[in-house]
Structures are given as C-alpha cells and as structure tokens.
Coordinates of C-alpha atoms in Angstrom, one line a residue:
Chain A
M1 CA 75.3 64.0 114.3
N2 CA 76.7 63.3 111.0
V3 CA 76.2 65.7 108.1
L4 CA 78.4 63.5 105.9
E5 CA 79.9 60.1 106.0
V6 CA 82.2 58.7 103.2
R7 CA 82.9 55.4 102.9
N8 CA 85.4 53.5 101.2
L9 CA 85.5 55.8 98.3
K10 CA 88.2 55.1 95.4
T11 CA 88.7 57.7 92.5
Y12 CA 91.0 56.7 90.4
F13 CA 92.7 57.9 87.4
N14 CA 92.8 56.5 83.4
I15 CA 96.4 57.1 82.6
N16 CA 97.1 55.2 79.6
N17 CA 94.8 52.7 79.9
A18 CA 96.0 51.4 83.1
L19 CA 93.8 52.8 86.3
Y20 CA 95.7 54.5 89.2
P21 CA 94.2 55.5 92.8
A22 CA 94.2 58.8 93.5
V23 CA 92.1 58.3 96.7
D24 CA 92.2 54.7 97.4
G25 CA 89.0 53.2 99.8
I26 CA 89.5 56.1 102.4
S27 CA 86.3 56.2 105.2
F28 CA 85.6 59.3 107.4
Y29 CA 82.5 61.0 108.8
L30 CA 82.1 65.0 109.6
K31 CA 80.1 66.3 112.7
E32 CA 78.0 68.9 112.7
G33 CA 78.9 71.9 113.6
E34 CA 82.7 70.6 113.3
T35 CA 85.9 71.6 111.3
L36 CA 87.7 68.3 109.9
A37 CA 91.1 69.1 108.9
I38 CA 92.1 66.6 105.5
I39 CA 96.9 67.5 105.9
G40 CA 98.8 65.5 102.7
E41 CA 101.6 67.1 100.9
S42 CA 100.9 67.3 96.9
G43 CA 100.1 63.5 95.7
S44 CA 97.8 62.9 98.4
G45 CA 94.2 63.1 97.6
K46 CA 93.1 66.0 99.9
S47 CA 92.0 67.8 96.3
V48 CA 90.4 64.8 94.7
T49 CA 88.2 63.9 97.8
A50 CA 87.3 66.8 98.1
L51 CA 85.9 67.3 94.1
S52 CA 84.9 63.8 95.2
I53 CA 82.3 64.8 97.4
M54 CA 81.3 67.8 95.2
G55 CA 80.7 65.5 92.0
L56 CA 83.4 67.6 90.1
V57 CA 85.6 64.6 89.2
D58 CA 86.4 64.8 85.6
E59 CA 87.9 62.8 83.2
P60 CA 90.5 60.9 83.5
G61 CA 89.4 60.8 87.0
K62 CA 86.4 58.8 88.3
I63 CA 84.6 57.3 91.4
I64 CA 85.2 53.6 91.2
H65 CA 83.8 52.4 94.6
G66 CA 82.3 53.9 97.4
E67 CA 79.6 55.5 99.2
I68 CA 79.2 59.5 100.3
L69 CA 76.2 60.1 102.6
F70 CA 75.0 63.5 103.1
E71 CA 72.3 63.2 105.6
G72 CA 71.8 59.3 105.0
N73 CA 71.5 59.5 101.3
D74 CA 74.3 58.3 99.1
L75 CA 75.5 61.5 96.5
L76 CA 77.2 58.9 94.6
K77 CA 73.6 57.4 93.4
L78 CA 72.0 60.5 92.8
K79 CA 71.2 62.0 89.0
E80 CA 72.5 65.0 88.0
K81 CA 70.1 67.0 88.7
E82 CA 69.2 66.3 91.9
L83 CA 72.1 66.7 92.5
K84 CA 72.7 70.5 91.6
N85 CA 70.4 70.6 94.4
I86 CA 72.9 69.8 96.9
R87 CA 76.1 70.7 95.1
G88 CA 76.5 74.7 96.2
N89 CA 73.7 75.2 98.2
M90 CA 73.7 72.4 101.2
I91 CA 78.0 72.2 100.3
S92 CA 79.8 74.5 98.4
M93 CA 83.7 75.1 98.2
I94 CA 86.4 77.6 98.1
Y95 CA 89.5 76.9 96.0
Q96 CA 92.7 77.5 96.8
D97 CA 93.2 80.2 93.7
P98 CA 90.8 83.4 93.9
M99 CA 91.9 84.4 90.7
M100 CA 91.1 81.6 88.7
T101 CA 87.5 81.1 90.3
L102 CA 85.7 84.9 89.8
N103 CA 84.8 84.9 86.2
P104 CA 87.2 88.1 85.2
F105 CA 84.4 89.9 82.6
N106 CA 81.8 90.3 85.2
K107 CA 80.7 92.4 88.2
V108 CA 81.8 90.3 91.5
G109 CA 78.1 91.7 92.5
I110 CA 75.6 89.9 89.3
Q111 CA 78.4 86.7 90.1
L112 CA 76.8 87.3 93.8
E113 CA 73.9 87.5 92.4
E114 CA 73.8 84.8 89.7
A115 CA 74.3 82.0 92.8
L116 CA 71.3 82.9 94.4
L117 CA 69.0 82.9 91.7
V118 CA 70.3 79.9 90.3
H119 CA 70.2 77.7 93.3
G120 CA 66.0 79.5 94.2
K121 CA 67.6 81.8 97.0
A122 CA 66.2 85.2 96.1
S123 CA 63.8 86.4 93.4
K124 CA 65.3 89.1 90.9
K125 CA 64.2 91.8 92.7
T126 CA 65.6 91.2 96.2
S127 CA 68.7 89.1 94.5
K128 CA 70.9 92.3 94.6
S129 CA 70.1 94.1 98.4
M130 CA 71.0 90.1 99.7
A131 CA 74.2 90.3 98.0
I132 CA 75.0 93.7 98.7
E133 CA 74.4 92.0 102.7
L134 CA 77.0 89.0 101.3
I135 CA 79.3 91.6 100.3
K136 CA 79.9 93.5 103.7
A137 CA 79.4 89.8 105.6
V138 CA 82.9 89.0 104.0
G139 CA 84.0 91.9 106.0
I140 CA 84.6 94.3 102.7
S141 CA 83.9 97.7 103.4
D142 CA 82.2 100.0 100.7
A143 CA 79.7 96.8 99.5
E144 CA 76.9 99.6 97.4
K145 CA 80.1 101.0 95.4
R146 CA 81.9 97.1 95.3
F147 CA 79.5 95.5 93.9
S148 CA 79.8 96.8 90.3
N149 CA 83.8 96.1 90.3
Y150 CA 85.5 93.7 88.2
P151 CA 87.5 90.9 89.9
S152 CA 91.0 92.8 88.6
Q153 CA 89.8 95.7 91.2
F154 CA 90.4 93.1 94.2
S155 CA 93.5 91.9 95.8
G156 CA 94.4 88.9 96.5
G157 CA 92.6 88.4 100.2
M158 CA 89.4 90.5 99.2
R159 CA 89.0 88.1 96.6
Q160 CA 89.3 85.0 98.4
R161 CA 86.3 87.4 100.9
L162 CA 84.4 87.3 98.1
M163 CA 85.0 83.9 97.2
I164 CA 83.7 82.6 100.4
A165 CA 80.9 85.5 100.2
M166 CA 80.0 82.8 97.5
A167 CA 80.6 79.9 98.9
I168 CA 77.8 81.2 101.7
S169 CA 75.4 82.8 99.8
C170 CA 73.1 79.6 100.4
N171 CA 73.7 79.0 104.1
P172 CA 75.4 75.5 103.1
K173 CA 75.5 73.1 105.5
I174 CA 79.2 71.8 104.6
L175 CA 81.9 73.8 103.3
I176 CA 85.1 72.5 102.0
A177 CA 88.0 74.5 101.9
D178 CA 90.8 73.4 99.8
E179 CA 93.9 74.9 100.7
P180 CA 91.8 78.6 101.1
T181 CA 95.3 80.7 102.5
T182 CA 97.7 79.2 100.4
A183 CA 98.1 82.0 98.2
L184 CA 97.8 84.5 100.6
D185 CA 100.3 86.4 102.4
V186 CA 100.6 85.9 106.6
T187 CA 98.6 88.8 107.2
I188 CA 95.4 88.3 104.9
Q189 CA 95.1 84.7 105.4
S190 CA 94.7 85.1 109.5
E191 CA 91.8 87.0 108.7
I192 CA 90.1 84.9 106.2
L193 CA 91.0 81.8 108.9
E194 CA 89.0 84.3 111.0
L195 CA 85.9 84.9 108.7
I196 CA 86.2 81.5 108.2
R197 CA 86.1 80.7 112.1
D198 CA 83.4 83.8 112.1
L199 CA 81.0 82.3 109.7
K200 CA 81.1 79.0 110.9
K201 CA 79.7 79.5 114.5
K202 CA 77.3 82.0 112.9
N203 CA 75.7 79.7 110.0
N204 CA 76.4 76.6 112.3
M205 CA 78.7 75.1 108.9
S206 CA 80.5 72.2 109.4
I207 CA 84.1 72.5 107.6
I208 CA 86.4 71.0 105.6
L209 CA 89.7 72.5 105.5
N210 CA 92.5 70.7 103.1
T211 CA 95.8 72.1 103.9
H212 CA 99.5 71.0 104.2
D213 CA 100.1 73.6 106.6
L214 CA 99.8 72.4 110.4
G215 CA 100.3 76.0 111.4
V216 CA 97.0 76.3 110.2
V217 CA 95.4 73.3 111.7
A218 CA 96.1 74.4 115.0
Q219 CA 94.0 77.3 114.8
M220 CA 91.2 75.3 112.9
A221 CA 90.8 71.8 112.8
D222 CA 89.4 69.7 115.8
R223 CA 89.8 66.3 114.4
V224 CA 92.6 65.8 112.0
I225 CA 93.1 63.1 108.6
V226 CA 96.3 62.9 108.0
M227 CA 96.1 61.3 104.0
Y228 CA 99.2 59.8 102.1
C229 CA 99.5 58.5 98.6
G230 CA 95.3 58.1 98.2
K231 CA 95.4 56.7 101.9
V232 CA 94.3 58.2 106.1
M233 CA 97.7 57.0 107.8
E234 CA 96.1 58.3 111.0
E235 CA 93.1 59.7 112.1
S236 CA 92.7 62.0 115.5
S237 CA 91.6 64.7 116.7
I238 CA 94.2 67.3 117.5
G239 CA 95.2 67.1 120.7
N240 CA 96.1 63.6 119.5
I241 CA 97.9 64.7 116.1
F242 CA 99.9 67.0 117.9
N243 CA 100.7 65.8 121.3
N244 CA 100.7 62.5 120.6
P245 CA 101.6 61.2 116.6
L246 CA 102.0 58.1 116.3
N247 CA 102.6 57.2 112.6
P248 CA 106.3 57.4 111.7
Y249 CA 105.1 59.6 108.6
T250 CA 103.1 61.9 111.1
I251 CA 105.8 61.9 113.7
N252 CA 108.4 63.4 111.0
L253 CA 105.9 65.7 109.4
M254 CA 105.9 67.2 112.9
D255 CA 109.6 67.7 113.1
C256 CA 110.4 68.7 109.8
I257 CA 108.9 72.0 109.6
P258 CA 111.0 75.6 111.0
R259 CA 109.5 76.9 113.3
I260 CA 109.3 81.0 114.2
D261 CA 109.0 81.3 117.7
K262 CA 112.6 78.4 118.7
K263 CA 115.2 78.3 116.7
K264 CA 116.4 75.0 115.3
D265 CA 119.3 73.5 114.1
R266 CA 118.9 71.3 111.9
L267 CA 115.5 70.4 109.9
N268 CA 114.4 67.0 110.6
S269 CA 113.6 65.2 106.8
I270 CA 112.3 62.4 105.4
E271 CA 114.6 61.1 103.0
G272 CA 112.8 60.4 99.2
Y273 CA 109.8 62.4 97.7
V274 CA 105.8 61.4 97.7
P275 CA 105.9 58.6 95.3
H276 CA 103.8 58.8 91.7
P277 CA 100.6 56.6 91.7
T278 CA 102.1 54.7 89.0
E279 CA 105.1 53.4 91.1
Y280 CA 103.0 51.9 94.1
G281 CA 104.3 48.9 95.3
S282 CA 102.1 46.3 97.2
G283 CA 103.1 47.6 100.6
C284 CA 102.6 50.6 103.3
R285 CA 103.7 53.7 99.9
F286 CA 105.4 55.4 102.6
Y287 CA 108.1 52.4 103.0
D288 CA 111.1 53.8 100.9
R289 CA 111.4 57.2 103.2
C290 CA 110.2 55.7 106.5
N291 CA 112.7 55.0 109.4
R292 CA 110.9 52.7 111.4
R293 CA 110.4 49.9 108.6
M294 CA 110.3 46.2 108.6
D295 CA 110.5 43.4 105.8
L296 CA 106.8 42.9 106.7
C297 CA 105.5 46.8 106.1
N298 CA 107.1 46.1 102.1
E299 CA 105.0 43.4 101.5
K300 CA 101.7 44.0 102.7
I301 CA 99.8 47.9 103.1
P302 CA 98.7 47.7 106.7
P303 CA 94.8 48.5 108.3
L304 CA 93.9 51.1 109.3
L305 CA 93.5 50.4 113.5
E306 CA 91.9 52.1 115.4
I307 CA 95.0 51.9 117.9
Q308 CA 93.6 54.1 121.2
D309 CA 90.2 56.0 121.9
N310 CA 89.1 57.5 118.5
H311 CA 92.7 57.2 117.3
F312 CA 93.1 55.7 114.3
V313 CA 96.1 54.5 112.7
R314 CA 97.6 52.7 109.3
C315 CA 101.2 51.4 110.3
W316 CA 102.6 48.1 111.0
L317 CA 104.0 49.0 113.8
Y318 CA 101.3 48.9 115.9
N319 CA 99.6 46.1 114.6
S320 CA 100.1 43.8 117.9
I321 CA 98.4 46.6 120.3
E322 CA 95.2 46.5 118.5
K323 CA 92.5 47.8 121.3
Chain B
M1 CA 130.9 91.0 101.1
I2 CA 127.7 92.6 98.8
E3 CA 127.0 95.7 100.3
V4 CA 124.0 98.1 98.7
I5 CA 124.2 101.7 99.1
D6 CA 120.7 103.2 98.5
L7 CA 119.7 101.6 96.2
K8 CA 116.5 102.4 94.2
K9 CA 114.2 101.1 91.6
E10 CA 111.2 103.1 89.5
F11 CA 109.2 101.4 87.0
N12 CA 107.6 103.9 85.0
I13 CA 104.1 103.0 84.2
I14 CA 103.6 103.1 80.3
S15 CA 100.3 103.7 78.4
P16 CA 99.5 100.8 75.4
V17 CA 97.5 103.8 73.7
L18 CA 99.1 106.9 73.5
K19 CA 103.0 105.5 74.6
I20 CA 103.6 108.1 76.9
T21 CA 104.8 107.8 80.4
Q22 CA 101.6 108.0 83.1
G23 CA 103.9 107.7 86.4
S24 CA 106.0 105.3 88.1
I25 CA 106.9 102.6 90.8
K26 CA 108.6 103.5 93.3
A27 CA 109.1 99.8 93.8
V28 CA 112.5 99.5 96.0
N29 CA 113.3 102.5 97.6
G30 CA 116.4 103.9 99.1
V31 CA 117.5 99.9 100.4
N32 CA 120.7 99.4 102.4
L33 CA 122.6 95.6 102.8
K34 CA 125.2 94.1 104.1
I35 CA 125.8 90.7 103.8
N36 CA 129.2 88.9 105.1
R37 CA 131.1 86.4 103.8
G38 CA 129.4 83.3 104.8
A39 CA 126.1 85.0 105.9
T40 CA 122.4 84.6 105.3
L41 CA 120.6 87.4 105.3
G42 CA 116.8 86.8 105.5
L43 CA 114.5 89.0 103.4
V44 CA 111.2 89.3 104.5
G45 CA 107.8 91.6 103.8
E46 CA 104.2 90.4 101.7
S47 CA 103.7 90.4 98.5
G48 CA 104.7 93.6 96.3
S49 CA 107.1 94.9 99.2
G50 CA 110.3 94.4 96.5
K51 CA 111.4 91.5 98.0
S52 CA 112.2 90.3 94.6
T53 CA 113.5 93.0 92.7
T54 CA 116.1 93.6 95.5
G55 CA 117.3 90.4 94.5
R56 CA 117.3 91.0 90.6
L57 CA 118.8 94.6 91.1
I58 CA 121.5 93.4 93.2
L59 CA 122.5 90.4 90.4
R60 CA 121.6 93.3 87.5
L61 CA 119.4 91.2 86.6
L62 CA 117.1 94.7 86.5
E63 CA 119.0 97.7 85.9
P64 CA 119.2 100.2 89.1
T65 CA 117.7 103.7 88.8
S66 CA 120.3 104.3 91.2
G67 CA 122.0 103.4 94.2
R68 CA 125.8 101.1 94.7
I69 CA 126.6 97.5 95.0
L70 CA 129.5 96.6 96.8
L71 CA 131.2 93.5 95.9
E72 CA 133.6 93.1 98.1
G73 CA 134.6 96.7 97.7
K74 CA 134.2 97.5 94.1
D75 CA 131.3 99.1 93.4
I76 CA 129.6 96.9 90.4
S77 CA 126.2 99.1 89.6
S78 CA 128.1 101.5 87.3
I79 CA 130.9 98.8 85.1
G80 CA 129.6 97.9 81.4
N81 CA 127.9 95.0 80.5
R82 CA 130.8 93.7 79.0
D83 CA 133.1 94.1 82.2
F84 CA 130.2 93.1 84.1
R85 CA 130.1 89.4 82.1
K86 CA 133.2 88.3 84.1
L87 CA 131.8 89.2 87.5
R88 CA 128.4 87.6 87.1
K89 CA 129.8 83.8 87.6
D90 CA 130.6 85.3 91.2
L91 CA 126.4 86.5 91.6
Q92 CA 124.6 83.4 90.6
I93 CA 120.4 83.3 91.8
V94 CA 117.8 80.2 92.5
F95 CA 114.7 80.6 91.5
Q96 CA 110.7 79.7 93.1
N97 CA 109.6 77.8 90.7
P98 CA 111.8 74.4 90.0
Y99 CA 109.0 74.0 86.9
S100 CA 109.5 76.5 85.1
A101 CA 113.6 77.5 85.7
L102 CA 114.8 74.7 83.5
D103 CA 115.2 74.6 80.1
S104 CA 112.0 71.4 79.2
K105 CA 114.2 70.5 76.4
M106 CA 117.5 70.1 78.1
T107 CA 119.0 67.4 79.7
I108 CA 120.1 68.0 83.5
E109 CA 124.1 67.9 81.7
D110 CA 123.8 70.2 79.1
I111 CA 121.2 72.8 81.7
L112 CA 125.2 72.6 84.4
I113 CA 127.7 72.1 81.2
Q114 CA 125.8 76.0 79.2
P115 CA 127.5 77.8 82.2
I116 CA 130.8 75.7 82.8
Q117 CA 131.2 76.6 79.3
L118 CA 130.0 80.2 79.0
H119 CA 132.5 81.2 82.2
K120 CA 135.6 78.9 81.6
I121 CA 135.0 77.1 84.7
V122 CA 137.1 74.0 84.0
H123 CA 139.1 72.7 80.8
P124 CA 137.1 71.3 78.4
L125 CA 138.0 67.6 78.8
D126 CA 136.8 67.7 82.4
Y127 CA 133.1 68.6 82.1
R128 CA 131.7 66.0 82.6
N129 CA 133.5 65.6 86.2
E130 CA 132.5 68.6 87.3
V131 CA 128.8 68.2 86.1
Y132 CA 129.1 64.4 88.3
K133 CA 130.6 66.7 90.9
L134 CA 127.7 68.6 91.1
L135 CA 124.9 66.1 91.3
E136 CA 126.9 64.3 94.2
M137 CA 127.1 67.5 96.0
V138 CA 123.3 68.4 95.7
G139 CA 122.5 64.8 96.0
L140 CA 121.7 63.3 93.2
S141 CA 123.4 60.8 91.0
K142 CA 126.0 60.6 88.1
K143 CA 123.1 58.6 86.5
D144 CA 120.7 61.4 87.0
S145 CA 123.1 63.9 84.0
T146 CA 121.1 62.4 81.4
K147 CA 117.7 62.7 81.9
F148 CA 115.2 66.0 81.1
P149 CA 113.9 67.8 83.9
H150 CA 110.5 66.3 84.0
E151 CA 111.5 63.1 85.1
F152 CA 112.5 64.6 88.1
S153 CA 110.5 65.5 91.2
G154 CA 109.7 69.1 92.6
G155 CA 113.0 69.0 95.2
Q156 CA 114.6 67.5 93.1
R157 CA 114.5 70.7 90.2
Q158 CA 114.8 72.5 93.1
R159 CA 117.8 70.3 93.6
I160 CA 118.8 70.6 90.2
G161 CA 118.5 74.4 90.3
I162 CA 121.1 75.5 92.7
A163 CA 123.9 73.1 91.3
R164 CA 123.3 75.6 88.1
A165 CA 123.8 78.2 90.3
L166 CA 126.8 76.9 92.1
S167 CA 128.4 75.4 88.4
T168 CA 130.1 78.6 88.3
K169 CA 131.8 78.2 91.9
P170 CA 129.3 81.8 92.9
R171 CA 130.5 83.8 95.8
F172 CA 127.5 84.7 96.6
V173 CA 124.0 83.6 96.0
V174 CA 120.1 84.8 95.8
M175 CA 117.3 82.4 97.4
D176 CA 114.5 83.6 96.0
E177 CA 111.8 81.9 97.7
P178 CA 113.5 78.4 97.3
V179 CA 111.3 76.3 99.0
S180 CA 107.9 77.9 98.7
A181 CA 107.1 75.7 95.8
L182 CA 107.8 72.5 98.0
D183 CA 105.7 70.0 100.8
V184 CA 106.6 70.3 103.7
S185 CA 108.8 66.9 104.0
V186 CA 110.8 67.9 100.9
Q187 CA 111.3 71.7 102.0
S188 CA 113.3 70.8 104.9
Q189 CA 115.4 68.5 102.8
I190 CA 116.3 71.8 100.3
L191 CA 116.9 73.3 104.0
N192 CA 119.5 71.3 104.8
L193 CA 121.4 71.2 102.0
V194 CA 121.2 75.3 101.5
K195 CA 123.1 75.3 104.8
D196 CA 125.2 72.8 103.7
L197 CA 126.4 74.0 101.3
Q198 CA 126.5 77.4 102.6
K199 CA 129.0 75.8 105.4
E200 CA 131.5 74.0 102.1
L201 CA 131.5 76.8 100.2
D202 CA 131.5 79.5 101.9
L203 CA 129.1 81.2 100.5
S204 CA 127.0 84.8 101.2
Y205 CA 123.0 84.4 100.5
L206 CA 120.5 86.7 100.1
F207 CA 117.6 84.4 101.2
I208 CA 114.0 85.7 100.2
A209 CA 110.7 83.9 101.5
H210 CA 107.8 85.1 103.3
D211 CA 107.7 82.2 105.3
L212 CA 108.8 83.4 108.3
S213 CA 110.0 80.0 110.4
V214 CA 111.6 79.6 107.2
V215 CA 113.8 82.7 107.4
R216 CA 114.0 81.7 110.8
H217 CA 116.0 78.9 110.7
V218 CA 118.5 80.1 107.3
S219 CA 119.2 83.5 108.5
D220 CA 122.0 85.5 110.8
E221 CA 120.6 88.4 109.7
V222 CA 116.9 89.6 108.7
A223 CA 115.9 92.6 107.2
V224 CA 112.0 93.6 107.0
M225 CA 111.0 95.2 104.1
Y226 CA 107.8 97.5 103.1
L227 CA 106.5 99.1 100.5
G228 CA 110.0 99.7 98.6
K229 CA 111.7 99.7 101.9
I230 CA 113.3 98.0 104.8
V231 CA 112.0 99.1 108.1
E232 CA 114.3 97.1 110.3
K233 CA 116.7 94.8 110.5
G234 CA 119.4 93.5 112.7
S235 CA 120.3 89.5 114.7
A236 CA 117.4 87.3 113.2
D237 CA 117.8 86.4 116.8
R238 CA 116.9 89.6 118.4
I239 CA 114.6 90.2 115.1
F240 CA 112.5 87.4 116.0
D241 CA 112.2 87.3 119.5
S242 CA 111.7 90.4 120.3
P243 CA 110.3 92.5 116.6
K244 CA 109.8 96.4 117.3
H245 CA 109.0 98.2 114.6
P246 CA 105.2 97.5 115.1
Y247 CA 105.1 96.1 111.0
T248 CA 107.7 93.8 111.9
Q249 CA 104.7 92.9 115.4
A250 CA 102.0 92.4 112.6
L251 CA 103.5 90.7 110.6
M252 CA 105.4 88.3 112.8
S253 CA 102.0 87.9 114.6
A254 CA 100.0 86.8 111.8
S255 CA 102.4 82.9 111.5
P256 CA 100.6 80.5 113.0
V257 CA 102.3 77.9 115.1
P258 CA 102.1 74.6 114.5
E259 CA 101.4 74.2 118.3
L260 CA 97.6 73.6 120.0
G261 CA 97.4 76.5 122.6
V262 CA 98.5 78.7 121.2
K263 CA 96.6 82.0 122.5
D264 CA 96.1 84.3 119.5
R265 CA 98.2 87.3 120.1
R266 CA 97.4 88.7 116.6
I267 CA 98.4 92.0 115.6
R268 CA 95.5 92.7 113.8
L269 CA 96.8 95.3 110.8
K270 CA 94.7 97.8 108.8
G271 CA 93.6 96.7 105.2
E272 CA 96.0 95.1 102.7
I273 CA 99.4 96.4 101.2
P274 CA 98.9 99.9 98.8
G275 CA 99.8 98.9 95.4
G276 CA 102.7 101.0 94.7
F277 CA 100.8 103.6 92.7
N278 CA 99.5 105.4 96.3
V279 CA 102.1 105.0 98.1
P280 CA 101.4 107.0 101.6
T281 CA 103.0 110.3 102.6
G282 CA 105.3 110.3 105.4
C283 CA 105.7 107.4 107.0
S284 CA 104.7 104.2 104.3
F285 CA 102.7 102.6 107.0
H286 CA 101.2 104.5 108.9
D287 CA 97.9 104.5 107.0
R288 CA 97.8 100.6 108.7
C289 CA 99.7 101.5 111.6
D290 CA 98.4 101.0 115.1
F291 CA 100.5 103.4 116.9
K292 CA 100.0 106.2 114.8
M293 CA 101.0 109.1 115.8
D294 CA 100.7 113.4 113.6
I295 CA 104.6 113.7 112.3
C296 CA 103.8 110.1 110.9
E297 CA 101.9 111.8 108.4
R298 CA 104.2 114.0 107.6
I299 CA 107.4 112.9 107.6
D300 CA 109.4 109.8 107.0
P301 CA 111.3 108.0 109.7
Q302 CA 115.1 107.8 108.7
E303 CA 116.9 105.4 109.7
I304 CA 118.4 104.6 113.3
Q305 CA 120.2 102.2 115.4
L306 CA 118.6 100.7 118.6
S307 CA 121.5 99.7 121.5
D308 CA 121.2 96.1 120.3
Y309 CA 122.6 97.2 116.5
R310 CA 119.2 96.9 115.5
R311 CA 118.3 99.4 112.7
I312 CA 114.8 100.6 112.5
S313 CA 112.6 103.3 110.7
C314 CA 110.1 104.3 113.2
H315 CA 109.2 107.2 115.2
L316 CA 108.0 105.3 117.9
Y317 CA 112.1 105.0 118.6
N318 CA 113.6 108.2 117.9
G319 CA 114.1 108.8 121.4
E320 CA 116.1 105.8 122.3
V321 CA 119.1 106.5 120.0

C-alpha cells in the first residue's frame, strides 16, 4: 500500500521576477514500511522535495503544480490548520544540522514535551515521563538527568538522537530524513543509521532518506530515486541501481567515488559543474557533462520511461527500447 | 622533506569573567610524523582528534607549545617570524571551505597576484602571465582572471584555492579537508587534480580528511589520530587492508561501502570522543576499547614498530616487537 504519492510536483523559485524550477515535475510513491532513498548532489532538488511534502516551502519558493497524496488526501489542498494535524504528527522530518534545529535556550526535555503537548499525544501530567521514555528510546543513557540539560551540553551525535526523538514522538507514519548524518563522524553516523533502522522496524514507519552518500544508501534503502537538477533521472530497486544502473549520470556517479576497500588508480570524474536553474536549456540538463550525449539531447528533455520492469530511466539512449 | 618531532600544543582555557587560566586542553600531544618528497601522508580521525591543529602547527599558523618541525633537516619551529616569512612560500595550505577562504571583494587576478608579489616569485611585468599559467594549471581559463569568487561554483573556487596555494611554488602543502564541502562528481575532479599536480610539481602533501575512502585514494602513508596522539601509522595499503589498532579497526569498519550485500562488520565503539578536558588516564582510548586490559587504564602505551614498518601505540602488540 502506498502511504504517500507525489504526482507531477513542481516547486519553483522566484528570482528577479522570473520563475526557476527547483523541483520540476517529479512523481513517486512511498510504500508502507519502505525506505526510499533520494540521491542527488546539491541543487538536485531533494531538500526542496522534502520541504514541499512537509508544506514548509517559503518565499520566494512556491509549489505551482502537482498533488501530494497522503492516505488519499491531497496535502496541497488542506488548510494550514488541517496540515498541522499531519505535519509533525503523521509526517515528520529530521534535518542535517542538529545544532540549528534545537532551541539553545530551552532544556531538551521541555522541547520534547512541547512536541507531545502540541500534538495532543500527552497531557501535562504524562508528558514528562513520555519525554524521558523518548530520550531512552533513542539510546541516551541517564535520561532522567539529561532531561534538564541544554542542547549545548550534548555532542553532535547526541543532538541528532534528540532530533530523532522529537521526530518520532508522535509515532509518525512517514519519517523524512534530510542528510541526517552528513554533519557527523563515521563512527557516529553508523550508530544513527542503526537507530533509524531499528525505530523503523519497531514503529513500522516509511522513510524518505535524502543523501548524497552512496555508502549510506547501500545500507539503508529498498528503492532509489536519482535526481539531477529537479528531475528524476532514474528510479528503481536498490539492486538495479547498484548492479545495473542505466542513466549515464548514475553510471558516472557510481564511478566517481573513491573506495575504502579497493585502491583505484584514477577516479572517473564528471566534467563541468551542476548548472544553476537560470542556466537550464531546453534539452537534457545533464547534456553538458554527459559522456554519451547526442544532438537530440540538447534539443528536448527525454521522458522518464520504464525500460525494464520497475526500472525507470530518463535518457534518450533508451528511447527506442521502451518496454 | 618534512619531519615533526614530539609536537605539542596546549590551549589554555581562560575564564571570561575572572581572566585566569582554568585549565588547558592538550590538542596535540606528542605527534611524530615524516613526509617524504613527492609523497602524501593522510591524516585521519574523528572531529576533535587534533588533525587540523597539527596541520596548522606545521605551517606555524599556530605556535607550538613544544616540539620540533624540520624542513629538509632545518629546524623551522624556533626561528623568528621575520626569517620564517622567507620560508612561508615553501609551505602552503588549502582550506576546507572554498566559500569563506577567498576574499569576496577581490578579483581572481588580485587574489593570485598578492602572494606572488609578496614573495617576489616573478618580475612584476610577468605577474599577469604567471596568473594565467596558474589558472591553466588548475583547469580554469584566462578569462576567469577578472571574475569575482561569487561567480564560481564550489569546485571552481576550490581550484582557485589550490592555484593560490601553488602560486608561491611551495614544496609542501597542507590539504585541510579540501573536498569535504564538494559534491561527489566534483570531488573526483579535484582529487584527480591534486594528484596530477603532485606528480608534476613534486609536491609533498599532508592530506587531512575524515572521509577514509578519500584518504585511501590519495595517500601513500596514513596516520590515525585520536585525542591529540597518533595511534597507528604506516603504508596506506597495509593500514587499510589490515588495520591493527582497535580504534583504526572501528573507524574503518564504520565507513559505509557503496556496494550491496556487504555484511555489517561494524565494530561498535562505546560512547563518543571525549572533550579535551577529560582525557582518560593511561591509554586515552581505553574507555571505548573492546580489548581493554588492566594495563591500559594505568600506562599510556609507547609507540612501537611492527615487522611491516607500521608504528602503533597499543599494549596489545607489546609482545610483537
């Protein structure tokens, strides 16, 4: 069953009175209990996708088209009041930088209590004990004592645990994790990933994981979307993406990464840079950097086609072999 | 080329109210390193282990508390500032964040001419040609010299940062997390560039990074740092293929491999790296170590050399000398 379905979502940004696409017509679904990884470099639109689902896109950004169906209801049609019942309650999000998202002037326990009270998950009597339970649930020892500490008294990894505690406080159906471990050391990263995996199993959550780290994807994801410049370039199961990538962007990206377990003499690299939205032409946005570009690619954006079973690719190379 | 002997740096913590010293943090605590000409030493460790401080001490951007730094046999740790300025051109650094490392009000030409002028690298009439040469060397074009930093992407800015470091024709460059702020597809460009330039100009690098796969890719030798000390060092291939120190093992096993079906062979570390204030007694890693013995709590292990020229500070290997 799909808990979330995004249909042709377009989130554009207004720069100097012209609209530029950050997310440009993406569609995807999220099944119950599934982890969907969205891979992309900066500027690919993965964070804006997450913010669009949360209803947190701010000026100058605007969702100009599309539907975001959560359990059949279009979130974009809901009033702010109705949305509040879903945001943080049914769908919650953790961010890259736990330093920025906790209030430095408030005890962490109080901040957790607040989340519970706002969403009516606890009464004033029970909120404290529930907050302590949450602190325990994310693996912080001495929860009773830590309840009255301030964010600055926690390390980076601990703060990310607290963020997760806050995000899961209302037992959400969907957890959106936007680069949750990018700011952390590898040793802490692996602990946080394990925590997310455990909580997912325990609470039967579905997860959208935004990341640029293919190593993290390999550990966590069931299905993968590869984004580039606001468009989905490839979508398939984790197995297909790693063992049989088809889009030249995905193939090259896989070859770019140095490996800890093997010595590579020279890294493959993708020439050029990710273009800015103001520089998009009418053709494929990867055209300038692609090593298999053809004339056609510069003229028209290729459609996203199902090349093999459940393997979608946006590339003119595969145009003739549509299933 | 560069040798560091028993390098130490203590930061005094001064109370903001009483203006008295409350204590000190040993950020770098007796580091020994040697980097050969044309070689790269990779320095790895969690944040707070003292990697960047070590890099800055070698360049004397920070004054060491004690220890010696030898540049081709000559002690540069104690010479006066005036004399050191002449040596400064031999020792350069590339910073992590290409967004804040370049002056936003200067054109690329001005950014690159400044060090050339200061160190009298070429005749003033040749400044512009020298700038063009540098830009070409790092894969940018002549046209770029009149632009400002904000007109470039992160990867291009890092190329400018590298060009600036190379403008004085250095022999030794500290690369302080040069690619961690960059996208994957751009990261590989910069890593290839860094390696090519090393071959071309016979440079020595101290390559600081927390991404172990990046370090493996560029390094000839690797040193693993924990709480201001080097716990294991040796050839990169040997250390990555068979890490021996429990900390190195844990660090390597936590690095995710971008491949399916790789078994989770992660060694779990207890807790997190402690702050510099409460460094444990004995071996500073003992409270997180799975192989802790009684001796580890009491005595700090000496650095010993194993049969494969790897140097390690761990009581587990005491019998193997």
